[in-house]
PDB file of C-alpha atoms in Angstrom:
ATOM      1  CA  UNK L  17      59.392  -5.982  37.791  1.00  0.00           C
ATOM      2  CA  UNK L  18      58.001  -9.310  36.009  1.00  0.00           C
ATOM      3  CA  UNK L  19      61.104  -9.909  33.963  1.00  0.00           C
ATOM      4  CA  UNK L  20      62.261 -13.412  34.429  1.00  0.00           C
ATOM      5  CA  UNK L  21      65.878 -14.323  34.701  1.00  0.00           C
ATOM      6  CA  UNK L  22      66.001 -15.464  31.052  1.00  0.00           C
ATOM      7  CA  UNK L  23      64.866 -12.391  29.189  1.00  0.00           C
ATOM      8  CA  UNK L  24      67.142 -10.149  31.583  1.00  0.00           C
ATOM      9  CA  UNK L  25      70.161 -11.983  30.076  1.00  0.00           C
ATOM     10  CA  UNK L  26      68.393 -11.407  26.706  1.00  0.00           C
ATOM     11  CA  UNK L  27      68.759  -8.221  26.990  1.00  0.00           C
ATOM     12  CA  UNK L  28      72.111  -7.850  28.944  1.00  0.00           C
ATOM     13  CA  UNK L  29      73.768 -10.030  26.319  1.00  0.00           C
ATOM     14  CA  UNK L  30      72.406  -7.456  23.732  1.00  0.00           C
ATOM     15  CA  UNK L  31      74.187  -4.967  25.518  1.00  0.00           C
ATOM     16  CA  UNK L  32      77.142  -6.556  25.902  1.00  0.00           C
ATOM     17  CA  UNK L  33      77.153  -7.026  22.115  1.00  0.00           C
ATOM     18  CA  UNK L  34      77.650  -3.056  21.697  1.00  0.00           C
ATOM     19  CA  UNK L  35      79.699  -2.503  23.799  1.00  0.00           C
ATOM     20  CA  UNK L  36      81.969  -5.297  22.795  1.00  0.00           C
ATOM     21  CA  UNK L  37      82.302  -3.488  19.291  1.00  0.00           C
ATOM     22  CA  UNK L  38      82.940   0.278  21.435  1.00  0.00           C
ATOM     23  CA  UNK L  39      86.476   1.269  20.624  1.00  0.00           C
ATOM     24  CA  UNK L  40      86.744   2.654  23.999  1.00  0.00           C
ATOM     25  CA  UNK L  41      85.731   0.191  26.347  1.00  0.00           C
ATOM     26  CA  UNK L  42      88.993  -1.901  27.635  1.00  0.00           C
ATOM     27  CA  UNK L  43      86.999  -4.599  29.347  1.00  0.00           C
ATOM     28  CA  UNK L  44      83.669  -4.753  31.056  1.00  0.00           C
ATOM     29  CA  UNK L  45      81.746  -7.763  33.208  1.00  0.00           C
ATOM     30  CA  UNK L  46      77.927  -8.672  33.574  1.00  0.00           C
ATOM     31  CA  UNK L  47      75.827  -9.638  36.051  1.00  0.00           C
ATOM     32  CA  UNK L  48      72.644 -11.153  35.729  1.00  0.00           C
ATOM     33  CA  UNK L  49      70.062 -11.732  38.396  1.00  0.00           C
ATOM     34  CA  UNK L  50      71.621  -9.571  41.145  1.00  0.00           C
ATOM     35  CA  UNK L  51      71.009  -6.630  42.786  1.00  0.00           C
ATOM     36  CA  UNK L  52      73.005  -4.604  45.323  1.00  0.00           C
ATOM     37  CA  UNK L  53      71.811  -2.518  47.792  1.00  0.00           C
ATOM     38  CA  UNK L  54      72.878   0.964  47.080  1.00  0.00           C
ATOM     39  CA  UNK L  55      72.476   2.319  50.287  1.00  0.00           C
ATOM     40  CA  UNK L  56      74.492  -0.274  51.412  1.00  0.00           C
ATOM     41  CA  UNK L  57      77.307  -2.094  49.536  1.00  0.00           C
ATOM     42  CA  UNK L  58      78.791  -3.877  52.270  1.00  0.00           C
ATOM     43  CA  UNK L  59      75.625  -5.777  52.116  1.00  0.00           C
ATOM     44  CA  UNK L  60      76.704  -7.937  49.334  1.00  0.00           C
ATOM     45  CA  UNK L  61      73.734  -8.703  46.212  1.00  0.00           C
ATOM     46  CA  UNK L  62      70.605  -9.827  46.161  1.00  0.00           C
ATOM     47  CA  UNK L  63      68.860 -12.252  43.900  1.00  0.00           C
ATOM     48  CA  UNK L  64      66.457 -10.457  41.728  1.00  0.00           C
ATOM     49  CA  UNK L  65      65.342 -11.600  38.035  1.00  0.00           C
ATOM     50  CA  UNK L  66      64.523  -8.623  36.880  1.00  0.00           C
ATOM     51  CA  UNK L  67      68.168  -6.885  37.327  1.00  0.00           C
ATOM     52  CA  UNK L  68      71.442  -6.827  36.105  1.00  0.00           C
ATOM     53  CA  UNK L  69      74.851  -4.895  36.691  1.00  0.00           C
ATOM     54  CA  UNK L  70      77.422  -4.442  34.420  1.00  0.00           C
ATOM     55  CA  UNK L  71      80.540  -2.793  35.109  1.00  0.00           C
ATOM     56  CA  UNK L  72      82.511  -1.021  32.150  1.00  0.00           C
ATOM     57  CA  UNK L  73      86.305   0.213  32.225  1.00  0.00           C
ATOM     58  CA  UNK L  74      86.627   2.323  29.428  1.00  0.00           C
ATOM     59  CA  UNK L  75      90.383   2.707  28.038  1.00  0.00           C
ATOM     60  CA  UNK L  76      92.791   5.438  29.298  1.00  0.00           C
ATOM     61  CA  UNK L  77      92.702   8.760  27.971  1.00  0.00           C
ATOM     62  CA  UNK L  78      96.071  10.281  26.122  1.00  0.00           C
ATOM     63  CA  UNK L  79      96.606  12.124  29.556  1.00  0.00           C
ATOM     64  CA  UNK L  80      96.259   9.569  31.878  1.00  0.00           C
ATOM     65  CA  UNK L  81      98.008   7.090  29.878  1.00  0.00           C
ATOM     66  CA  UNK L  82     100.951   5.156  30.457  1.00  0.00           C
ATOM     67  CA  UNK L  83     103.842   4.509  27.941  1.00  0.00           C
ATOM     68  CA  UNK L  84     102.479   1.851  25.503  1.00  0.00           C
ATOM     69  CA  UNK L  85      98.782   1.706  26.706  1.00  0.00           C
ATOM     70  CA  UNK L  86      96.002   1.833  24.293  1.00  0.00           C
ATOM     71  CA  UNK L  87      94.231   5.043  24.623  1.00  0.00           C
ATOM     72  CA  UNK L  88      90.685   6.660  23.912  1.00  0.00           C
ATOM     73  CA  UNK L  89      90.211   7.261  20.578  1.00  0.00           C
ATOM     74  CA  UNK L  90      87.360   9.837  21.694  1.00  0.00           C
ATOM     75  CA  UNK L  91      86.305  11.335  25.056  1.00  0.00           C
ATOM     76  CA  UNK L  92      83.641   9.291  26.398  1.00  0.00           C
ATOM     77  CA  UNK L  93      82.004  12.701  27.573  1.00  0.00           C
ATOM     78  CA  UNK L  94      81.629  13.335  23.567  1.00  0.00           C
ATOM     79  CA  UNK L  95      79.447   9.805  22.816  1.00  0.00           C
ATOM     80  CA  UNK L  96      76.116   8.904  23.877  1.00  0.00           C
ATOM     81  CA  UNK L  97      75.056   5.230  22.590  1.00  0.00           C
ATOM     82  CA  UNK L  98      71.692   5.702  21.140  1.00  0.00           C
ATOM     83  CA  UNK L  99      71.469   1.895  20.073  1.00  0.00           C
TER      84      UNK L  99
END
């Protein structure tokens, strides 16, 4: 609580810098300055400074894949980002 809306995207944009060099990640998208109600999703977001979602679809694994699709090159079980 406290964070304004600027240093949240500090820090999302940091994130987004990782996981834009993550083999595995096909595409992923940020929010900034929302919030939704978990409880409750119909609800729609909030505003809220402090908080951010970001949504990440990772790529297809060799067994789900379909002909020509880029594919995992590791299970995304196996890594933990420590960065």
């Amino acid at each position: 609580d406290g964070t304004d809306l600027e240093e949240t995207d500090a820090i999302v944009r940091t994130v987004e810098g990782i996981l834009a060099q993550e083999q595995n990640v096909d595409v992923f998208v940020a929010e900034v300055g929302v919030s939704a109600d978990a409880a409750n999703p119909a609800a729609g977001s909030q505003s809220s400074a402090n908080s951010a979602r970001i949504t990440v679809d990772f790529l297809p694994s060799a067994t789900s894949a379909n002909p020509g699709d880029k594919i995992r090159v590791e299970s995304t079980v196996d890594r933990i980002i420590t960065e």
